[in-house]
mmCIF file of C-alpha atoms in Angstrom:
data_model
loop_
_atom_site.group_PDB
_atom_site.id
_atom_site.type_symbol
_atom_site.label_atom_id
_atom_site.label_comp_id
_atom_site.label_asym_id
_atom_site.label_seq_id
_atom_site.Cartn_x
_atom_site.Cartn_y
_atom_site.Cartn_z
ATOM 1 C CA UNK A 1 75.888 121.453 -168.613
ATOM 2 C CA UNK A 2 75.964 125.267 -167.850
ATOM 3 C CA UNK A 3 79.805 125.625 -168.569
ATOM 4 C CA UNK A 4 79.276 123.214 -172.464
ATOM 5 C CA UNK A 5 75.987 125.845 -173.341
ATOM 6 C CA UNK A 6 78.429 128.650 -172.270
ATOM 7 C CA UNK A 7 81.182 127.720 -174.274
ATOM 8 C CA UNK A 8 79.253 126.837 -177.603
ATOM 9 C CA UNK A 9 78.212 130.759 -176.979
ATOM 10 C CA UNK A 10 81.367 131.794 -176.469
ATOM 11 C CA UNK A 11 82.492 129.691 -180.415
ATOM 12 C CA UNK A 12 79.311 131.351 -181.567
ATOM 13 C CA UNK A 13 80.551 134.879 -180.569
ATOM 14 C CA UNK A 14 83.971 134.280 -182.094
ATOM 15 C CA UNK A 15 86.183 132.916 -179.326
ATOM 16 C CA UNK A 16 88.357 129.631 -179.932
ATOM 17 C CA UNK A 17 89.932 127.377 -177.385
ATOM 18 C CA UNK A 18 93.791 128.404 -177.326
ATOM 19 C CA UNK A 19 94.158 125.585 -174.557
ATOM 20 C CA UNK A 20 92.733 123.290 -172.198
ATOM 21 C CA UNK A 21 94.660 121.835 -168.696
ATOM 22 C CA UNK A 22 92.555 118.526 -167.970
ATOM 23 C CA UNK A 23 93.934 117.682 -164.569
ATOM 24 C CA UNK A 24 93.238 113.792 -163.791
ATOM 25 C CA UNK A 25 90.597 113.687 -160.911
ATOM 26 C CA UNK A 26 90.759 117.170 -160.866
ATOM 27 C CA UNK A 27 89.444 120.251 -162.569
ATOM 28 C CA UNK A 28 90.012 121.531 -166.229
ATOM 29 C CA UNK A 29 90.674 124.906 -167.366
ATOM 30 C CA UNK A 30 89.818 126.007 -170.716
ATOM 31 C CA UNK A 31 91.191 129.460 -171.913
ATOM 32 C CA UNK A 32 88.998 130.750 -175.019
ATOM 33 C CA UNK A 33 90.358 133.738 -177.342
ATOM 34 C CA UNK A 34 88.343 136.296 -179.685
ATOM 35 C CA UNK A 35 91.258 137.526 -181.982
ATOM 36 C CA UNK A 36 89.286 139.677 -183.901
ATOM 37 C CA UNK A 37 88.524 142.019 -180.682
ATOM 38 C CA UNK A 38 91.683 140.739 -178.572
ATOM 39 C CA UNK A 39 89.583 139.595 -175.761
ATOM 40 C CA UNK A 40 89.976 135.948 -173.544
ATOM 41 C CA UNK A 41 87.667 134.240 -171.281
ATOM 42 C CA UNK A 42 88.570 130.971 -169.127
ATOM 43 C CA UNK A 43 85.933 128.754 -167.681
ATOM 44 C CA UNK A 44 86.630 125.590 -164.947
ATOM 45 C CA UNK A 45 85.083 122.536 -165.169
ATOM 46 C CA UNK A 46 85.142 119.734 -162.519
ATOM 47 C CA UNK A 47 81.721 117.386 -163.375
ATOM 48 C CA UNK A 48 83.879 114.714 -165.825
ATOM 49 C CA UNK A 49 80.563 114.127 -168.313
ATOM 50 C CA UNK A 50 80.641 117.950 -169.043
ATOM 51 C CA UNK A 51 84.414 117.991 -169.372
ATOM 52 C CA UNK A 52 84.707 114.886 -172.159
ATOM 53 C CA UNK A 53 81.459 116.580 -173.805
ATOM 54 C CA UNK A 54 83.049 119.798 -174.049
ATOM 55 C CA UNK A 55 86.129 118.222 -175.326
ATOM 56 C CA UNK A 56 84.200 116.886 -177.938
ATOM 57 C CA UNK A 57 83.403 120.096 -178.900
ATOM 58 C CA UNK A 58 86.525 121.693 -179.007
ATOM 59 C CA UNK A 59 87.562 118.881 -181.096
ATOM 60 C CA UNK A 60 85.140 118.892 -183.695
ATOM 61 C CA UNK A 61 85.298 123.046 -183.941
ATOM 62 C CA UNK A 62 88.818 123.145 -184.196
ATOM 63 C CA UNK A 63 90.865 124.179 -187.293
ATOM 64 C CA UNK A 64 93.415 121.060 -187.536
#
């Protein structure tokens, strides 16, 4: 789960998801943003348990 721990830093430190591409059977991309000092990150995931965890996440952190 090094890529979930990494991303719950990332929240921590400011960043929000601006996007995730969940391919089916494949890889997802998730592109983070800090606003507040203009700076992005992306991180790939490919184990599926880590991928619907850290959509979870996302989900439940986001501003809706």
């Amino acid at each position: 789960m090094e890529n979930y721990n990494k991303i719950c830093k990332l929240y921590e430190n400011g960043y929000r998801c601006i996007r995730y591409d969940d391919e089916k059977d494949g890889p997802m991309n998730v592109y983070l943003k800090n606003f507040e000092i203009e700076k992005s990150d992306s991180i790939k995931v490919t184990n599926f348990q880590e991928k619907m965890k850290i959509k979870s996440y996302i989900n439940q952190n986001s501003f809706n």
